[in-house]
Short mmCIF file of C-alpha atoms and ligand atoms in Angstrom, two decimals:
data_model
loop_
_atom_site.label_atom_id
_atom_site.label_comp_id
_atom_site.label_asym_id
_atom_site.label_seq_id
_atom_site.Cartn_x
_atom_site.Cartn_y
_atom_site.Cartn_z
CA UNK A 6 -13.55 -38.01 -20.33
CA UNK A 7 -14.53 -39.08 -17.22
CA UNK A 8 -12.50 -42.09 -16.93
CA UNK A 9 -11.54 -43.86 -13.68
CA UNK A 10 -9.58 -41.28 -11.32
CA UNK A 11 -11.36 -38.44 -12.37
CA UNK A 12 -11.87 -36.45 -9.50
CA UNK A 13 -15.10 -35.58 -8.12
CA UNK A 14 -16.46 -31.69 -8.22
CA UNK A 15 -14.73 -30.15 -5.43
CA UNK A 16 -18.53 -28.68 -4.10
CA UNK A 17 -19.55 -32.48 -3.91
CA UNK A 18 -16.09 -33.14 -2.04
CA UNK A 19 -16.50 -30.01 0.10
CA UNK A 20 -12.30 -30.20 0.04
CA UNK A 21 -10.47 -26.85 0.37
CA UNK A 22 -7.97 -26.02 -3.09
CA UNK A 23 -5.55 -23.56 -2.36
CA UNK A 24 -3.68 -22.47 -5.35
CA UNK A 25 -0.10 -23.02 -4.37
CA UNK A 26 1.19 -19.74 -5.18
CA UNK A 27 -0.64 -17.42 -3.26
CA UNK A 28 0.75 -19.92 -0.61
CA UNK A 29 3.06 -16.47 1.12
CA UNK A 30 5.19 -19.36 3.23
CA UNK A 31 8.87 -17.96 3.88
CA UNK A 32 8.04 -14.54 2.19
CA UNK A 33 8.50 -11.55 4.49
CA UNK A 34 6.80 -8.14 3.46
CA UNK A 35 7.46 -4.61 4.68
CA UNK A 36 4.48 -2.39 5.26
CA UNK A 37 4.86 1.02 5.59
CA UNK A 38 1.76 2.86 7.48
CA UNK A 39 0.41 -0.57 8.37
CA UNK A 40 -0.59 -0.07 11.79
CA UNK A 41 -4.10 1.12 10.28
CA UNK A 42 -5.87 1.81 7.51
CA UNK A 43 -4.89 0.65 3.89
CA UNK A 44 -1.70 -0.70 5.01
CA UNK A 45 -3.23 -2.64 8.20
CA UNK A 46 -5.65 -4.29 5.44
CA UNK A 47 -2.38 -5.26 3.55
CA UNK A 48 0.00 -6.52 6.38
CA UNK A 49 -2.94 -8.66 8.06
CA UNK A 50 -3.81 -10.12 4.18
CA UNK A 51 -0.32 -10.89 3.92
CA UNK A 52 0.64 -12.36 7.45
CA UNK A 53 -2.97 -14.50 6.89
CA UNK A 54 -1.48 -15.90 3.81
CA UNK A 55 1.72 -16.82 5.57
CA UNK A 56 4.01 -14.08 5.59
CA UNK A 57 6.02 -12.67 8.04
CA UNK A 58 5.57 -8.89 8.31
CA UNK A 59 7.78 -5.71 9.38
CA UNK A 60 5.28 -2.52 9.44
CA UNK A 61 6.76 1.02 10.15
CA UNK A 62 4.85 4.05 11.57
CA UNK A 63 5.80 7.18 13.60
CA UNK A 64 2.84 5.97 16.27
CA UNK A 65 3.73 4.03 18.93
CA UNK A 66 0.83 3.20 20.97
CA UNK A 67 -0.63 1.87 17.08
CA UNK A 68 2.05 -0.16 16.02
CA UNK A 69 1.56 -2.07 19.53
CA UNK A 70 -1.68 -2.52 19.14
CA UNK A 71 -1.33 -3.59 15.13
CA UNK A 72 1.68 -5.56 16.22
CA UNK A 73 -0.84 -7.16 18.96
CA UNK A 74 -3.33 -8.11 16.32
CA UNK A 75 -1.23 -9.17 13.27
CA UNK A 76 0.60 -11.59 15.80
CA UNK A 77 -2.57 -13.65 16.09
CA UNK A 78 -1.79 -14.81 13.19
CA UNK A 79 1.25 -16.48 14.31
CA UNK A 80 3.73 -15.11 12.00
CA UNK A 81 6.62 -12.72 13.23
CA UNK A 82 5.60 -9.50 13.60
CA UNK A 83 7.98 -6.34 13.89
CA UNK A 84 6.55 -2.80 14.41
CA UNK A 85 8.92 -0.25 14.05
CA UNK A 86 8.92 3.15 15.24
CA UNK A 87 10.20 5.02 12.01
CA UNK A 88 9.41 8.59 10.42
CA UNK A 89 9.94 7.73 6.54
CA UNK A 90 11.06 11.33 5.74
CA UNK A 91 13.58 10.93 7.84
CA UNK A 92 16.47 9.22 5.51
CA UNK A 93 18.87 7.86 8.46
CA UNK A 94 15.81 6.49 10.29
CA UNK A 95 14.47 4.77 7.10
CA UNK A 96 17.82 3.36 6.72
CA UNK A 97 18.23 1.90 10.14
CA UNK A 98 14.81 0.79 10.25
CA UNK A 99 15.28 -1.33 6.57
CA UNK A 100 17.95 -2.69 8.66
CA UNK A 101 16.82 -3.79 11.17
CA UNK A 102 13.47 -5.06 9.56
CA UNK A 103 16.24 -7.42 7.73
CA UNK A 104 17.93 -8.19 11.02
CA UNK A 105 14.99 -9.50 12.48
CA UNK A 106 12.85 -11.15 10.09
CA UNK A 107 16.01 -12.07 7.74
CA UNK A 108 15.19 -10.73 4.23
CA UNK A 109 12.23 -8.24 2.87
CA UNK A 110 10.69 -9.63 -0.60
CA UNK A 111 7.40 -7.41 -1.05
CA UNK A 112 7.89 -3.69 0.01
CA UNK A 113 4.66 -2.01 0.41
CA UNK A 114 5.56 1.68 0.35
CA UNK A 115 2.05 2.66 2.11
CA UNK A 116 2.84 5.76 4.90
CA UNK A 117 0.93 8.87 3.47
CA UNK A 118 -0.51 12.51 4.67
CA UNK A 119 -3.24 14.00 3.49
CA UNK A 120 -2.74 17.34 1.98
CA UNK A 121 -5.65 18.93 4.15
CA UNK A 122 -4.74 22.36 5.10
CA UNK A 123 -5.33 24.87 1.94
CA UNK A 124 -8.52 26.83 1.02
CA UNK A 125 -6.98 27.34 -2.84
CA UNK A 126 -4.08 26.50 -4.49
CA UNK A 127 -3.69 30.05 -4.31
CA UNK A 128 -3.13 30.49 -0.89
CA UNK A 129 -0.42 27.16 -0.62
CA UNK A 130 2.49 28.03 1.39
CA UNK A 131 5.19 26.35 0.34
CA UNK A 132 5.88 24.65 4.44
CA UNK A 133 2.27 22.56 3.35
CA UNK A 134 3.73 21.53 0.00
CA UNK A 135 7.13 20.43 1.24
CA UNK A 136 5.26 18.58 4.32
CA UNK A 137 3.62 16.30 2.05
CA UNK A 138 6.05 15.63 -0.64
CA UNK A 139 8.64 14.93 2.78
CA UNK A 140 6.38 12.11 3.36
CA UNK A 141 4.22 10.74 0.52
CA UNK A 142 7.37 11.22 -2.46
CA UNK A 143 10.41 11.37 -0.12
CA UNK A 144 9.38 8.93 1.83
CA UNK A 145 8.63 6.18 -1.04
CA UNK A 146 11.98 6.95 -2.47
CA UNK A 147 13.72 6.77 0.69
CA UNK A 148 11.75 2.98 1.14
CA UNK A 149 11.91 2.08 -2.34
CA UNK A 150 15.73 2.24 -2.56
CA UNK A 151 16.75 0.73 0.40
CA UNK A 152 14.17 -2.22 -0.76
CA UNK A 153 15.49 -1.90 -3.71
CA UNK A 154 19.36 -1.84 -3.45
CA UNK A 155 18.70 -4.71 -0.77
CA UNK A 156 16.85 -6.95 -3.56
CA UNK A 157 19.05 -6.63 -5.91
CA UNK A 158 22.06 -7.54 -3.82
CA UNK A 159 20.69 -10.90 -2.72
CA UNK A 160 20.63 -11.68 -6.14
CA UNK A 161 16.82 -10.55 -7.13
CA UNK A 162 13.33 -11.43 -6.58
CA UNK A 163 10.54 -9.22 -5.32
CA UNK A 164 8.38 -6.63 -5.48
CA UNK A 165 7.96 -3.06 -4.53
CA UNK A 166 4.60 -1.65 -4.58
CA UNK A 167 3.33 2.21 -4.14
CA UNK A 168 -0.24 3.27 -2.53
CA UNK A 169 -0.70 6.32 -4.74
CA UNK A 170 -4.53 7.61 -5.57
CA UNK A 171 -6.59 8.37 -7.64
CA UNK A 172 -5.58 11.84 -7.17
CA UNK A 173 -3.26 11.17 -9.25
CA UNK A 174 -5.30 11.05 -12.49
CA UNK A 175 -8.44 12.90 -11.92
CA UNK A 176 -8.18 16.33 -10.76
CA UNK A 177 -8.26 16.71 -7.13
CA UNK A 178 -9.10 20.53 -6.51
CA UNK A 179 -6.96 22.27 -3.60
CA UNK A 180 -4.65 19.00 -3.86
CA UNK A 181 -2.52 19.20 -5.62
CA UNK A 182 0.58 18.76 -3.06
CA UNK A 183 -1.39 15.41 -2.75
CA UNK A 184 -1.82 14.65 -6.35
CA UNK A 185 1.98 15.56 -7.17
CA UNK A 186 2.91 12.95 -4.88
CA UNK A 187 0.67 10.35 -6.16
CA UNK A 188 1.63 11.09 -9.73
CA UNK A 189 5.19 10.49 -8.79
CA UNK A 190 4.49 7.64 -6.77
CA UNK A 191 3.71 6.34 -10.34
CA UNK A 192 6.13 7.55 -12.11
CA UNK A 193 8.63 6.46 -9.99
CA UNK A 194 6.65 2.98 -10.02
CA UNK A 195 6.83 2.33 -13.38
CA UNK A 196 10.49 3.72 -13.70
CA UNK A 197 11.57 1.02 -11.15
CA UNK A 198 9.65 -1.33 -13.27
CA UNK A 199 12.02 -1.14 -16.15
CA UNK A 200 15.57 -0.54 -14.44
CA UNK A 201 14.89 -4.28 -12.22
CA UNK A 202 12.76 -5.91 -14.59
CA UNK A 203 16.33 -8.05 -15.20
CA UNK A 204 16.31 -8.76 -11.47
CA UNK A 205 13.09 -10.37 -11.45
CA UNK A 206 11.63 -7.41 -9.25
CA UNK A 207 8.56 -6.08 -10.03
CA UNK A 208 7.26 -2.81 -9.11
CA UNK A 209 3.22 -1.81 -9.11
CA UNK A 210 1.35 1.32 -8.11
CA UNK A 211 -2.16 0.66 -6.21
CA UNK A 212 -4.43 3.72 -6.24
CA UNK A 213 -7.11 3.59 -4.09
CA UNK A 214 -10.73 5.59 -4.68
CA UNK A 215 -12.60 6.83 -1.36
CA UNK A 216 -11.73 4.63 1.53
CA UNK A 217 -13.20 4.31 5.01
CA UNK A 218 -9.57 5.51 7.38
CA UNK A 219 -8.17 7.53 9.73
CA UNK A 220 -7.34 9.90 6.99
CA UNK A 221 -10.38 10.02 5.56
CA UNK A 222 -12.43 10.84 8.94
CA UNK A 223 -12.78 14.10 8.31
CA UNK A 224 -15.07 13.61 4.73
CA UNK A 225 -16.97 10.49 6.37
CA UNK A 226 -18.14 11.83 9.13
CA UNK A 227 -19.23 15.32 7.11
CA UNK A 228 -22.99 14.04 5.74
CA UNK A 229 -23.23 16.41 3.15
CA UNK A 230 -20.02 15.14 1.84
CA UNK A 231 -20.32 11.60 2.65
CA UNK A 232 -23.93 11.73 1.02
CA UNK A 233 -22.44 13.18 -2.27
CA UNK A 234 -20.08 10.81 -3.01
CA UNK A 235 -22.04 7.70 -2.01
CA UNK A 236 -24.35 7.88 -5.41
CA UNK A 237 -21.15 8.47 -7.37
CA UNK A 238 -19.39 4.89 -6.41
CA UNK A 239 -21.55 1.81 -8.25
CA UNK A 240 -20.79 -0.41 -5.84
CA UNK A 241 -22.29 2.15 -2.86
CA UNK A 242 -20.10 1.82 -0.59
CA UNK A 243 -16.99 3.63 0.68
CA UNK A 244 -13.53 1.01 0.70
CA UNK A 245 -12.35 -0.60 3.53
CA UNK A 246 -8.94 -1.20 4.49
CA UNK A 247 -9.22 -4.96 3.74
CA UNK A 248 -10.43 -4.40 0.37
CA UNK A 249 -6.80 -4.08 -0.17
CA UNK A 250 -5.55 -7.36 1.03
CA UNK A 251 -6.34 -9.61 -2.32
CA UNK A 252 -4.09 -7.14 -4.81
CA UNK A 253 -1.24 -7.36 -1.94
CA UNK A 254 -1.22 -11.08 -1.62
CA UNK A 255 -1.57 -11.37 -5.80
CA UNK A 256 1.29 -8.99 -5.61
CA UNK A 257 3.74 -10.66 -3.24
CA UNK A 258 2.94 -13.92 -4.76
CA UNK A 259 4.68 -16.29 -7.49
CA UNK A 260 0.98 -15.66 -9.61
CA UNK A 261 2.26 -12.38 -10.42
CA UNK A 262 5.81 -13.33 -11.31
CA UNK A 263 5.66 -11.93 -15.06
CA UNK A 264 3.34 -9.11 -13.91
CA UNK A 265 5.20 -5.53 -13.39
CA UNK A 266 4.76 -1.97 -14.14
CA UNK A 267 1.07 -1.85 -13.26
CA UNK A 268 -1.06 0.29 -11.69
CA UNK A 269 -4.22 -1.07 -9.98
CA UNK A 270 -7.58 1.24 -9.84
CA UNK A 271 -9.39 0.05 -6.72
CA UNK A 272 -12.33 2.45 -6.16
CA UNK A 273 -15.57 0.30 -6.50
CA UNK A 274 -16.12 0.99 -9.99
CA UNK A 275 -15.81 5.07 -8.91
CA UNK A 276 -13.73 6.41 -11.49
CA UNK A 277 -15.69 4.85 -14.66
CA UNK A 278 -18.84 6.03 -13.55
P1 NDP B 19 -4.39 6.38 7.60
O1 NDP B 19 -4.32 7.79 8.08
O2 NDP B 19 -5.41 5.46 8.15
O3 NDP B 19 -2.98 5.68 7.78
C1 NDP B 19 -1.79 6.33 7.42
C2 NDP B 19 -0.65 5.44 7.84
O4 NDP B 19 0.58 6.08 7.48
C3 NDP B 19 -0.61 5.23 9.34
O5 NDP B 19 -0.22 3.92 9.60
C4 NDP B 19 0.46 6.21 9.79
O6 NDP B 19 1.07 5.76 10.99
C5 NDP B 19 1.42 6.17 8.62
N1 NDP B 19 2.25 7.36 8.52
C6 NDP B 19 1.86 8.65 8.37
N2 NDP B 19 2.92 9.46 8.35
C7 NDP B 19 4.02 8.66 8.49
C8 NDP B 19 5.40 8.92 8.54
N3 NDP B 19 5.92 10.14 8.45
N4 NDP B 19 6.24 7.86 8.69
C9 NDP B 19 5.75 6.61 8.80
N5 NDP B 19 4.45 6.30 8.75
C10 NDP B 19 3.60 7.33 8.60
O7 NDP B 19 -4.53 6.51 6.02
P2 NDP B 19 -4.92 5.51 4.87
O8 NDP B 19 -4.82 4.11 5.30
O9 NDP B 19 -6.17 6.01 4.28
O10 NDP B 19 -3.76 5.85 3.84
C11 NDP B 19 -2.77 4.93 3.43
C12 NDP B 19 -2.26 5.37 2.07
O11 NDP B 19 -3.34 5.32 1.14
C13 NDP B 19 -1.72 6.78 2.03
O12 NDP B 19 -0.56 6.83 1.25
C14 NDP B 19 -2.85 7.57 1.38
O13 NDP B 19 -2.36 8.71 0.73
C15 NDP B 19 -3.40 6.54 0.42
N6 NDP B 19 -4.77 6.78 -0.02
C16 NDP B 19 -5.82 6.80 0.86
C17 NDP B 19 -7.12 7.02 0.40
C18 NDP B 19 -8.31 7.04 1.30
O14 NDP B 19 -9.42 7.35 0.82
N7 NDP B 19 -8.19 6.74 2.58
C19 NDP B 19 -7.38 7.25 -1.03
C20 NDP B 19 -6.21 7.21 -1.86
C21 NDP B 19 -4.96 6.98 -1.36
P3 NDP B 19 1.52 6.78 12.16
O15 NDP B 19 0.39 7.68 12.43
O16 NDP B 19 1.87 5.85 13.27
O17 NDP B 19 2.73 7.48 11.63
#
């Protein structure tokens, strides 16, 4: 109790205590859709913590200019130019994500569509439904396995994490393309969970609530719309793509090594309320 060598209150001290491991030194993570958005908020979390990071997205010009920024973190950066519905392209961009950074530990399988596009479930043509299960489901699967069967060959280790939504679990009228791809995202999550729980790989679902993106645009810049959700969310405010950083880093990280299986409801208190 207070004996000689105790150490001061770190406030008195003012010294900085990292908690070694979050520390994301020699870790590289792949981050699909993370030239913006969600996944942007994830591969810049991730890189700050020490990462290296591979992101993949069909965009060009955006993956320069995410590449651009990430980079001033000084980790490697890779930006790949990769459709993940397309199988062979997912396949030769996993390897050469591996090729240039040297291993993948935390696969964030991010890229999504929204399903805008139907008045009524009744009018759904079946091109809408297969466009968004090609990316958001097919997609995944396509990143999940190569992540996967890549993991598992260098002898275990990592994680592989799905953006799905809250979609998913509440009803989400005129979605439900969308929500069928979310609710497999978790299925598929917690199925992966089990099979490589013996290879120390972990596997997580994140659903977001109403974030502030691209994809989003269309609701946050319609008042009416924006102005009836807003009293809905406790915390009164719509999410921001950096709001996802903390779960990615927790994620990646040797604090969640006996975590797996989970799925993480990150919607400003939305969903209770
Ligand atoms: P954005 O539209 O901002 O970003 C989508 C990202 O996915 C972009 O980087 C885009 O890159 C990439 N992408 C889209 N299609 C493909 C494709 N075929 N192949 C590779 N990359 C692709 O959306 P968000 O950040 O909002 O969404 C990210 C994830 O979060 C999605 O899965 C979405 O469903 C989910 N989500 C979002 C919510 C929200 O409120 N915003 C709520 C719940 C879930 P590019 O254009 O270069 O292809």
């Amino acid at each position: 109790m207070g004996g000689t060598g105790a150490r001061p209150p770190v406030a008195e001290t003012g010294a900085e205590m990292a908690y070694g491991p979050f520390d994301l030194s020699g870790k590289v993570a792949l981050v699909t859709g993370g030239n913006r958005g969600i996944g942007f908020g994830i591969a810049q979390a991730v890189a700050e913590a020490g990462a290296d990071v591979a992101i993949w997205g069909t965009n060009a010009a955006k993956n320069a200019e995410a590449q651009a920024t990430l980079a001033r973190t000084g980790r490697r950066v890779v930006a790949l130019q990769c459709d993940v519905g397309d199988e062979t392209a997912v396949e030769a961009a996993f390897a050469e994500t591996v090729k240039a950074l040297g291993r993948v530990d935390g696969c964030f399988a991010n890229a999504g569509i929204g399903g805008g596009g139907s008045k009524s479930f009744l009018e759904m043509n079946s091109d809408l439904w297969h466009r968004v299960l090609r990316v958001n489901l097919d997609g995944a699967f396509y990143t999940f396995r190569a992540a996967a069967r890549h993991m598992v060959e260098r002898g275990g280790d990592g994680v592989l994490v799905g953006t799905a939504s809250l979609a998913a679990i509440e009803g989400a009228p005129r979605s439900e393309h969308y929500a069928a791809t979310k609710g497999g995202m978790i299925s598929m999550v917690r199925a992966m969970a089990v099979e490589f729980a013996r290879h120390g790989v972990r596997a997580h679902a994140i659903l977001p609530g109403w974030i502030e993106t691209d994809m989003t645009h269309r609701l946050t810049t319609n008042e009416t719309f924006y102005g009836k959700v807003m009293p809905r969310i406790p915390m009164r405010r719509w999410g921001k793509g950096d709001d996802f950083g903390g779960i990615a880093v927790y994620l990646l990280s040797r604090a969640s090594r006996y975590h797996t299986g989970d799925t993480f409801v990150i919607d400003g208190g939305y969903s209770l309320f």
